[in-house]
Amino acid sequence: CIRDRETGAARDGRRAAGGAGDFASPLTRMLLSSEGMTTTLLEAWAGRPLRPAAVVLERARPAWWPREAQLLGVPGDGPELLVRRSRLVTPEGDVLSENRIVASGDVPAELRRVMGDASAPLGPALQAAGTGFRRTLLAAGTDRWRAAADPSSGPAADPSSAPAADPAPKGGSVPEGGSVPEGGTAPEGAPAAFKTYLLWHGEEPFAVVTEVFNPDYVPALRARRADRGPR
């Protein structure tokens, strides 16, 4: 399975991090400005439980994710990073969000296991493991929706430089390539709201989380400039 090598810098080039207050929908503003658990808010929004899908876990060099590595305090020649990609979907398979979590690879074994567990949403699973209670919002704004693409796919790369995929941990399986649920009608590249936040493990930064929300469910319409609230 070829992994996505897209760097944080390249992805950020498609973003407009104007802030949660730039959106017309009060629900979108609430979702983007909250430092609580996003899964809980999305489940309340959808009116039904959500589950992870298309979960992919890979190891990565810090140089591939320089901004995340800096936020996590990992030097360029430091320990590997763990990168988890997934989606949150309804029982019917409708995609509500596309998620990426970049964490330091030297986390405790239990947290590494949870990162690769495809059986439950990551936020509640981390809290059950005793971490992830504290979040610091870093950015919010508009990205581009791309759920039509398999998150495990990407441009062909030199196999000699590819990171080895983590084995499926006990207690949950990480499918090779995942399964892409169908749902929603948002076209590829449609404007979509996103938020990025820092997840803490005690007093240490644990992971940088970026969530992009399906505009069919989380309105991404910008407010008129005169109507924009404080950021």
PDB file of C-alpha atoms in Angstrom:
ATOM      1  CA  CYS A   1       0.000   0.000   0.000  1.00  0.00           C
ATOM      2  CA  ILE A   2       1.573   3.317  -1.052  1.00  0.00           C
ATOM      3  CA  ARG A   3       1.308   5.923   1.692  1.00  0.00           C
ATOM      4  CA  ASP A   4       0.432   9.582   1.195  1.00  0.00           C
ATOM      5  CA  ARG A   5       3.632  11.652   1.402  1.00  0.00           C
ATOM      6  CA  GLU A   6       1.896  15.039   1.317  1.00  0.00           C
ATOM      7  CA  THR A   7       3.711  17.382   3.678  1.00  0.00           C
ATOM      8  CA  GLY A   8       2.062  19.711   6.113  1.00  0.00           C
ATOM      9  CA  ALA A   9       3.416  22.698   4.208  1.00  0.00           C
ATOM     10  CA  ALA A  10       1.894  21.552   0.915  1.00  0.00           C
ATOM     11  CA  ARG A  11      -1.462  20.899   2.532  1.00  0.00           C
ATOM     12  CA  ASP A  12      -1.448  24.264   4.310  1.00  0.00           C
ATOM     13  CA  GLY A  13      -1.099  25.957   0.937  1.00  0.00           C
ATOM     14  CA  ARG A  14      -4.756  25.131   0.234  1.00  0.00           C
ATOM     15  CA  ARG A  15      -5.971  26.496   3.554  1.00  0.00           C
ATOM     16  CA  ALA A  16      -7.339  29.853   4.633  1.00  0.00           C
ATOM     17  CA  ALA A  17      -7.015  29.960   8.404  1.00  0.00           C
ATOM     18  CA  GLY A  18      -9.302  32.910   9.003  1.00  0.00           C
ATOM     19  CA  GLY A  19     -10.751  31.682  12.275  1.00  0.00           C
ATOM     20  CA  ALA A  20     -13.987  30.155  13.561  1.00  0.00           C
ATOM     21  CA  GLY A  21     -15.706  33.534  13.593  1.00  0.00           C
ATOM     22  CA  ASP A  22     -15.538  33.795   9.807  1.00  0.00           C
ATOM     23  CA  PHE A  23     -18.318  31.229   9.249  1.00  0.00           C
ATOM     24  CA  ALA A  24     -21.982  32.067   8.787  1.00  0.00           C
ATOM     25  CA  SER A  25     -23.334  29.004  10.619  1.00  0.00           C
ATOM     26  CA  PRO A  26     -23.342  29.306  14.428  1.00  0.00           C
ATOM     27  CA  LEU A  27     -23.014  25.519  14.635  1.00  0.00           C
ATOM     28  CA  THR A  28     -19.854  25.610  12.511  1.00  0.00           C
ATOM     29  CA  ARG A  29     -18.441  28.407  14.657  1.00  0.00           C
ATOM     30  CA  MET A  30     -19.171  26.390  17.802  1.00  0.00           C
ATOM     31  CA  LEU A  31     -17.567  23.239  16.392  1.00  0.00           C
ATOM     32  CA  LEU A  32     -14.413  25.024  15.243  1.00  0.00           C
ATOM     33  CA  SER A  33     -13.915  27.113  18.378  1.00  0.00           C
ATOM     34  CA  SER A  34     -14.551  24.325  20.889  1.00  0.00           C
ATOM     35  CA  GLU A  35     -11.589  22.722  22.673  1.00  0.00           C
ATOM     36  CA  GLY A  36     -13.778  19.811  23.753  1.00  0.00           C
ATOM     37  CA  MET A  37     -13.981  16.403  22.101  1.00  0.00           C
ATOM     38  CA  THR A  38     -15.039  16.808  18.470  1.00  0.00           C
ATOM     39  CA  THR A  39     -16.504  13.293  18.280  1.00  0.00           C
ATOM     40  CA  THR A  40     -19.047  14.148  20.977  1.00  0.00           C
ATOM     41  CA  LEU A  41     -20.087  17.333  19.178  1.00  0.00           C
ATOM     42  CA  LEU A  42     -20.386  15.597  15.808  1.00  0.00           C
ATOM     43  CA  GLU A  43     -22.446  12.756  17.308  1.00  0.00           C
ATOM     44  CA  ALA A  44     -24.817  15.311  18.849  1.00  0.00           C
ATOM     45  CA  TRP A  45     -24.937  17.076  15.482  1.00  0.00           C
ATOM     46  CA  ALA A  46     -25.619  13.858  13.542  1.00  0.00           C
ATOM     47  CA  GLY A  47     -28.010  12.438  16.139  1.00  0.00           C
ATOM     48  CA  ARG A  48     -26.347   9.009  16.032  1.00  0.00           C
ATOM     49  CA  PRO A  49     -23.068   7.343  16.996  1.00  0.00           C
ATOM     50  CA  LEU A  50     -20.049   7.599  14.726  1.00  0.00           C
ATOM     51  CA  ARG A  51     -17.311   5.101  13.961  1.00  0.00           C
ATOM     52  CA  PRO A  52     -13.858   5.341  12.380  1.00  0.00           C
ATOM     53  CA  ALA A  53     -13.293   4.118   8.824  1.00  0.00           C
ATOM     54  CA  ALA A  54     -10.405   3.928   6.353  1.00  0.00           C
ATOM     55  CA  VAL A  55      -7.904   3.941   9.226  1.00  0.00           C
ATOM     56  CA  VAL A  56      -4.255   4.018   8.151  1.00  0.00           C
ATOM     57  CA  LEU A  57      -1.279   4.208  10.516  1.00  0.00           C
ATOM     58  CA  GLU A  58       2.245   4.906   9.303  1.00  0.00           C
ATOM     59  CA  ARG A  59       5.627   5.935  10.615  1.00  0.00           C
ATOM     60  CA  ALA A  60       7.187   9.121   9.254  1.00  0.00           C
ATOM     61  CA  ARG A  61      10.395  11.090   9.526  1.00  0.00           C
ATOM     62  CA  PRO A  62      10.102  14.413  11.393  1.00  0.00           C
ATOM     63  CA  ALA A  63      11.356  16.222   8.286  1.00  0.00           C
ATOM     64  CA  TRP A  64       8.201  15.149   6.423  1.00  0.00           C
ATOM     65  CA  TRP A  65       6.019  16.999   8.960  1.00  0.00           C
ATOM     66  CA  PRO A  66       8.213  19.924  10.105  1.00  0.00           C
ATOM     67  CA  ARG A  67       5.447  22.071  11.602  1.00  0.00           C
ATOM     68  CA  GLU A  68       3.954  19.208  13.570  1.00  0.00           C
ATOM     69  CA  ALA A  69       7.399  18.030  14.668  1.00  0.00           C
ATOM     70  CA  GLN A  70       8.213  21.530  15.943  1.00  0.00           C
ATOM     71  CA  LEU A  71       4.951  21.736  17.890  1.00  0.00           C
ATOM     72  CA  LEU A  72       5.660  18.331  19.418  1.00  0.00           C
ATOM     73  CA  GLY A  73       9.229  19.277  20.294  1.00  0.00           C
ATOM     74  CA  VAL A  74      10.706  16.572  18.040  1.00  0.00           C
ATOM     75  CA  PRO A  75      13.980  17.596  16.332  1.00  0.00           C
ATOM     76  CA  GLY A  76      14.578  16.849  12.671  1.00  0.00           C
ATOM     77  CA  ASP A  77      16.902  13.989  13.564  1.00  0.00           C
ATOM     78  CA  GLY A  78      14.738  12.883  16.486  1.00  0.00           C
ATOM     79  CA  PRO A  79      12.443   9.883  16.912  1.00  0.00           C
ATOM     80  CA  GLU A  80       9.991   8.924  14.217  1.00  0.00           C
ATOM     81  CA  LEU A  81       6.486  10.321  14.110  1.00  0.00           C
ATOM     82  CA  LEU A  82       3.275   8.321  14.015  1.00  0.00           C
ATOM     83  CA  VAL A  83       0.699   9.518  11.477  1.00  0.00           C
ATOM     84  CA  ARG A  84      -2.861   8.217  11.690  1.00  0.00           C
ATOM     85  CA  ARG A  85      -5.408   9.018   8.985  1.00  0.00           C
ATOM     86  CA  SER A  86      -9.053   8.142   9.331  1.00  0.00           C
ATOM     87  CA  ARG A  87     -12.616   9.272   8.779  1.00  0.00           C
ATOM     88  CA  LEU A  88     -15.594   9.503  11.089  1.00  0.00           C
ATOM     89  CA  VAL A  89     -18.696   8.005   9.511  1.00  0.00           C
ATOM     90  CA  THR A  90     -22.288   7.326  10.483  1.00  0.00           C
ATOM     91  CA  PRO A  91     -23.657   3.768  10.794  1.00  0.00           C
ATOM     92  CA  GLU A  92     -24.931   4.234   7.220  1.00  0.00           C
ATOM     93  CA  GLY A  93     -21.435   5.089   5.981  1.00  0.00           C
ATOM     94  CA  ASP A  94     -21.841   8.843   5.483  1.00  0.00           C
ATOM     95  CA  VAL A  95     -18.491  10.601   5.971  1.00  0.00           C
ATOM     96  CA  LEU A  96     -18.601  13.512   8.425  1.00  0.00           C
ATOM     97  CA  SER A  97     -14.903  14.275   8.750  1.00  0.00           C
ATOM     98  CA  GLU A  98     -11.464  13.424   7.438  1.00  0.00           C
ATOM     99  CA  ASN A  99      -8.870  13.354  10.207  1.00  0.00           C
ATOM    100  CA  ARG A 100      -5.098  13.324  10.535  1.00  0.00           C
ATOM    101  CA  ILE A 101      -3.195  12.858  13.805  1.00  0.00           C
ATOM    102  CA  VAL A 102       0.581  13.341  13.944  1.00  0.00           C
ATOM    103  CA  ALA A 103       2.145  12.114  17.195  1.00  0.00           C
ATOM    104  CA  SER A 104       5.626  11.541  18.527  1.00  0.00           C
ATOM    105  CA  GLY A 105       6.690   7.941  17.953  1.00  0.00           C
ATOM    106  CA  ASP A 106       8.167   7.547  21.434  1.00  0.00           C
ATOM    107  CA  VAL A 107       4.769   7.581  23.161  1.00  0.00           C
ATOM    108  CA  PRO A 108       3.997   4.844  25.714  1.00  0.00           C
ATOM    109  CA  ALA A 109       3.080   1.447  24.262  1.00  0.00           C
ATOM    110  CA  GLU A 110      -0.578   1.744  25.315  1.00  0.00           C
ATOM    111  CA  LEU A 111      -0.996   5.047  23.473  1.00  0.00           C
ATOM    112  CA  ARG A 112       0.714   3.603  20.395  1.00  0.00           C
ATOM    113  CA  ARG A 113      -1.761   0.700  20.510  1.00  0.00           C
ATOM    114  CA  VAL A 114      -4.697   3.108  20.751  1.00  0.00           C
ATOM    115  CA  MET A 115      -3.381   5.120  17.794  1.00  0.00           C
ATOM    116  CA  GLY A 116      -3.667   1.994  15.639  1.00  0.00           C
ATOM    117  CA  ASP A 117      -6.999   0.778  16.983  1.00  0.00           C
ATOM    118  CA  ALA A 118      -9.607   0.964  14.223  1.00  0.00           C
ATOM    119  CA  SER A 119     -12.475  -0.240  16.407  1.00  0.00           C
ATOM    120  CA  ALA A 120     -13.433   3.067  18.083  1.00  0.00           C
ATOM    121  CA  PRO A 121     -13.042   6.840  17.553  1.00  0.00           C
ATOM    122  CA  LEU A 122      -9.627   8.003  18.722  1.00  0.00           C
ATOM    123  CA  GLY A 123     -10.715  10.730  21.155  1.00  0.00           C
ATOM    124  CA  PRO A 124     -12.809   8.520  23.460  1.00  0.00           C
ATOM    125  CA  ALA A 125     -10.219   5.719  23.169  1.00  0.00           C
ATOM    126  CA  LEU A 126      -7.410   8.056  24.265  1.00  0.00           C
ATOM    127  CA  GLN A 127      -9.419   9.291  27.221  1.00  0.00           C
ATOM    128  CA  ALA A 128     -10.148   5.701  28.232  1.00  0.00           C
ATOM    129  CA  ALA A 129      -6.363   5.156  28.143  1.00  0.00           C
ATOM    130  CA  GLY A 130      -5.872   8.141  30.461  1.00  0.00           C
ATOM    131  CA  THR A 131      -4.836  10.955  28.114  1.00  0.00           C
ATOM    132  CA  GLY A 132      -6.171  13.455  25.597  1.00  0.00           C
ATOM    133  CA  PHE A 133      -8.286  15.438  28.064  1.00  0.00           C
ATOM    134  CA  ARG A 134      -6.598  18.757  27.266  1.00  0.00           C
ATOM    135  CA  ARG A 135      -6.659  20.442  23.873  1.00  0.00           C
ATOM    136  CA  THR A 136      -5.262  23.727  22.582  1.00  0.00           C
ATOM    137  CA  LEU A 137      -6.815  25.163  19.418  1.00  0.00           C
ATOM    138  CA  LEU A 138      -4.147  26.170  16.887  1.00  0.00           C
ATOM    139  CA  ALA A 139      -6.066  27.143  13.733  1.00  0.00           C
ATOM    140  CA  ALA A 140      -9.482  27.068  12.092  1.00  0.00           C
ATOM    141  CA  GLY A 141     -10.680  28.081   8.667  1.00  0.00           C
ATOM    142  CA  THR A 142     -11.348  26.710   5.195  1.00  0.00           C
ATOM    143  CA  ASP A 143      -9.700  23.749   3.477  1.00  0.00           C
ATOM    144  CA  ARG A 144     -10.720  21.680   0.434  1.00  0.00           C
ATOM    145  CA  TRP A 145     -12.820  18.535   0.740  1.00  0.00           C
ATOM    146  CA  ARG A 146     -11.164  15.459  -0.714  1.00  0.00           C
ATOM    147  CA  ALA A 147     -12.995  12.477   0.783  1.00  0.00           C
ATOM    148  CA  ALA A 148     -13.400  10.930  -2.676  1.00  0.00           C
ATOM    149  CA  ALA A 149      -9.722   9.941  -2.472  1.00  0.00           C
ATOM    150  CA  ASP A 150      -8.515   7.016  -0.398  1.00  0.00           C
ATOM    151  CA  PRO A 151      -6.387   8.546   2.420  1.00  0.00           C
ATOM    152  CA  SER A 152      -3.876   5.713   2.083  1.00  0.00           C
ATOM    153  CA  SER A 153      -3.214   6.503  -1.560  1.00  0.00           C
ATOM    154  CA  GLY A 154      -0.814   9.080  -2.865  1.00  0.00           C
ATOM    155  CA  PRO A 155       1.821   9.759  -5.489  1.00  0.00           C
ATOM    156  CA  ALA A 156       4.239   6.968  -6.227  1.00  0.00           C
ATOM    157  CA  ALA A 157       7.375   7.198  -4.125  1.00  0.00           C
ATOM    158  CA  ASP A 158      10.781   5.617  -4.040  1.00  0.00           C
ATOM    159  CA  PRO A 159      10.197   2.362  -2.111  1.00  0.00           C
ATOM    160  CA  SER A 160      13.625   2.646  -0.512  1.00  0.00           C
ATOM    161  CA  SER A 161      12.525   5.844   1.243  1.00  0.00           C
ATOM    162  CA  ALA A 162       9.066   4.640   2.247  1.00  0.00           C
ATOM    163  CA  PRO A 163       8.359   4.228   5.984  1.00  0.00           C
ATOM    164  CA  ALA A 164       7.515   0.762   7.192  1.00  0.00           C
ATOM    165  CA  ALA A 165       3.861   0.412   8.091  1.00  0.00           C
ATOM    166  CA  ASP A 166       3.101  -0.395  11.699  1.00  0.00           C
ATOM    167  CA  PRO A 167       1.716  -3.890  12.197  1.00  0.00           C
ATOM    168  CA  ALA A 168      -1.920  -4.203  13.175  1.00  0.00           C
ATOM    169  CA  PRO A 169      -2.020  -3.918  16.981  1.00  0.00           C
ATOM    170  CA  LYS A 170      -3.824  -6.332  19.208  1.00  0.00           C
ATOM    171  CA  GLY A 171      -7.355  -5.288  20.008  1.00  0.00           C
ATOM    172  CA  GLY A 172      -7.998  -3.670  16.627  1.00  0.00           C
ATOM    173  CA  SER A 173      -7.006  -3.951  13.008  1.00  0.00           C
ATOM    174  CA  VAL A 174      -5.695  -1.362  10.604  1.00  0.00           C
ATOM    175  CA  PRO A 175      -6.804  -2.356   7.095  1.00  0.00           C
ATOM    176  CA  GLU A 176      -4.339  -1.927   4.270  1.00  0.00           C
ATOM    177  CA  GLY A 177      -5.801   0.917   2.268  1.00  0.00           C
ATOM    178  CA  GLY A 178      -8.980   0.971   4.371  1.00  0.00           C
ATOM    179  CA  SER A 179     -12.507   0.909   3.077  1.00  0.00           C
ATOM    180  CA  VAL A 180     -13.965   4.105   1.712  1.00  0.00           C
ATOM    181  CA  PRO A 181     -17.599   4.549   2.739  1.00  0.00           C
ATOM    182  CA  GLU A 182     -19.924   6.303   0.361  1.00  0.00           C
ATOM    183  CA  GLY A 183     -22.100   9.163   1.556  1.00  0.00           C
ATOM    184  CA  GLY A 184     -22.684  12.844   0.946  1.00  0.00           C
ATOM    185  CA  THR A 185     -22.563  14.672  -2.341  1.00  0.00           C
ATOM    186  CA  ALA A 186     -19.870  17.290  -1.732  1.00  0.00           C
ATOM    187  CA  PRO A 187     -17.649  17.396  -4.838  1.00  0.00           C
ATOM    188  CA  GLU A 188     -13.912  16.923  -4.682  1.00  0.00           C
ATOM    189  CA  GLY A 189     -12.278  20.258  -3.832  1.00  0.00           C
ATOM    190  CA  ALA A 190     -15.395  21.891  -2.356  1.00  0.00           C
ATOM    191  CA  PRO A 191     -14.687  24.424   0.434  1.00  0.00           C
ATOM    192  CA  ALA A 192     -14.754  22.674   3.810  1.00  0.00           C
ATOM    193  CA  ALA A 193     -14.273  23.874   7.379  1.00  0.00           C
ATOM    194  CA  PHE A 194     -11.216  22.602   9.256  1.00  0.00           C
ATOM    195  CA  LYS A 195      -9.653  22.904  12.690  1.00  0.00           C
ATOM    196  CA  THR A 196      -6.186  22.026  13.994  1.00  0.00           C
ATOM    197  CA  TYR A 197      -5.406  21.567  17.657  1.00  0.00           C
ATOM    198  CA  LEU A 198      -2.710  20.279  19.970  1.00  0.00           C
ATOM    199  CA  LEU A 199      -3.575  17.270  22.115  1.00  0.00           C
ATOM    200  CA  TRP A 200      -1.744  16.981  25.442  1.00  0.00           C
ATOM    201  CA  HIS A 201      -0.549  13.986  27.479  1.00  0.00           C
ATOM    202  CA  GLY A 202      -0.262  15.476  30.948  1.00  0.00           C
ATOM    203  CA  GLU A 203       2.092  18.447  30.555  1.00  0.00           C
ATOM    204  CA  GLU A 204       3.657  17.154  27.341  1.00  0.00           C
ATOM    205  CA  PRO A 205       2.336  17.725  23.783  1.00  0.00           C
ATOM    206  CA  PHE A 206       1.156  14.370  22.448  1.00  0.00           C
ATOM    207  CA  ALA A 207      -0.276  14.947  18.969  1.00  0.00           C
ATOM    208  CA  VAL A 208      -1.271  17.569  16.409  1.00  0.00           C
ATOM    209  CA  VAL A 209      -4.791  16.842  15.149  1.00  0.00           C
ATOM    210  CA  THR A 210      -6.307  18.247  11.945  1.00  0.00           C
ATOM    211  CA  GLU A 211      -9.963  17.601  11.125  1.00  0.00           C
ATOM    212  CA  VAL A 212     -11.652  18.591   7.859  1.00  0.00           C
ATOM    213  CA  PHE A 213     -15.449  18.484   7.937  1.00  0.00           C
ATOM    214  CA  ASN A 214     -17.761  17.363   5.137  1.00  0.00           C
ATOM    215  CA  PRO A 215     -19.502  20.549   3.909  1.00  0.00           C
ATOM    216  CA  ASP A 216     -22.680  18.530   3.320  1.00  0.00           C
ATOM    217  CA  TYR A 217     -22.974  18.286   7.114  1.00  0.00           C
ATOM    218  CA  VAL A 218     -20.877  21.162   8.494  1.00  0.00           C
ATOM    219  CA  PRO A 219     -21.677  24.349   6.522  1.00  0.00           C
ATOM    220  CA  ALA A 220     -18.543  26.054   5.214  1.00  0.00           C
ATOM    221  CA  LEU A 221     -20.240  29.240   3.976  1.00  0.00           C
ATOM    222  CA  ARG A 222     -18.318  32.316   5.082  1.00  0.00           C
ATOM    223  CA  ALA A 223     -20.142  35.149   6.803  1.00  0.00           C
ATOM    224  CA  ARG A 224     -20.240  38.592   5.262  1.00  0.00           C
ATOM    225  CA  ARG A 225     -17.373  40.665   6.621  1.00  0.00           C
ATOM    226  CA  ALA A 226     -19.711  42.964   8.613  1.00  0.00           C
ATOM    227  CA  ASP A 227     -21.345  39.934  10.241  1.00  0.00           C
ATOM    228  CA  ARG A 228     -18.150  38.208  11.358  1.00  0.00           C
ATOM    229  CA  GLY A 229     -17.758  37.779  15.064  1.00  0.00           C
ATOM    230  CA  PRO A 230     -14.593  37.786  17.164  1.00  0.00           C
ATOM    231  CA  ARG A 231     -12.055  35.099  16.395  1.00  0.00           C
TER     232      ARG A 231
END
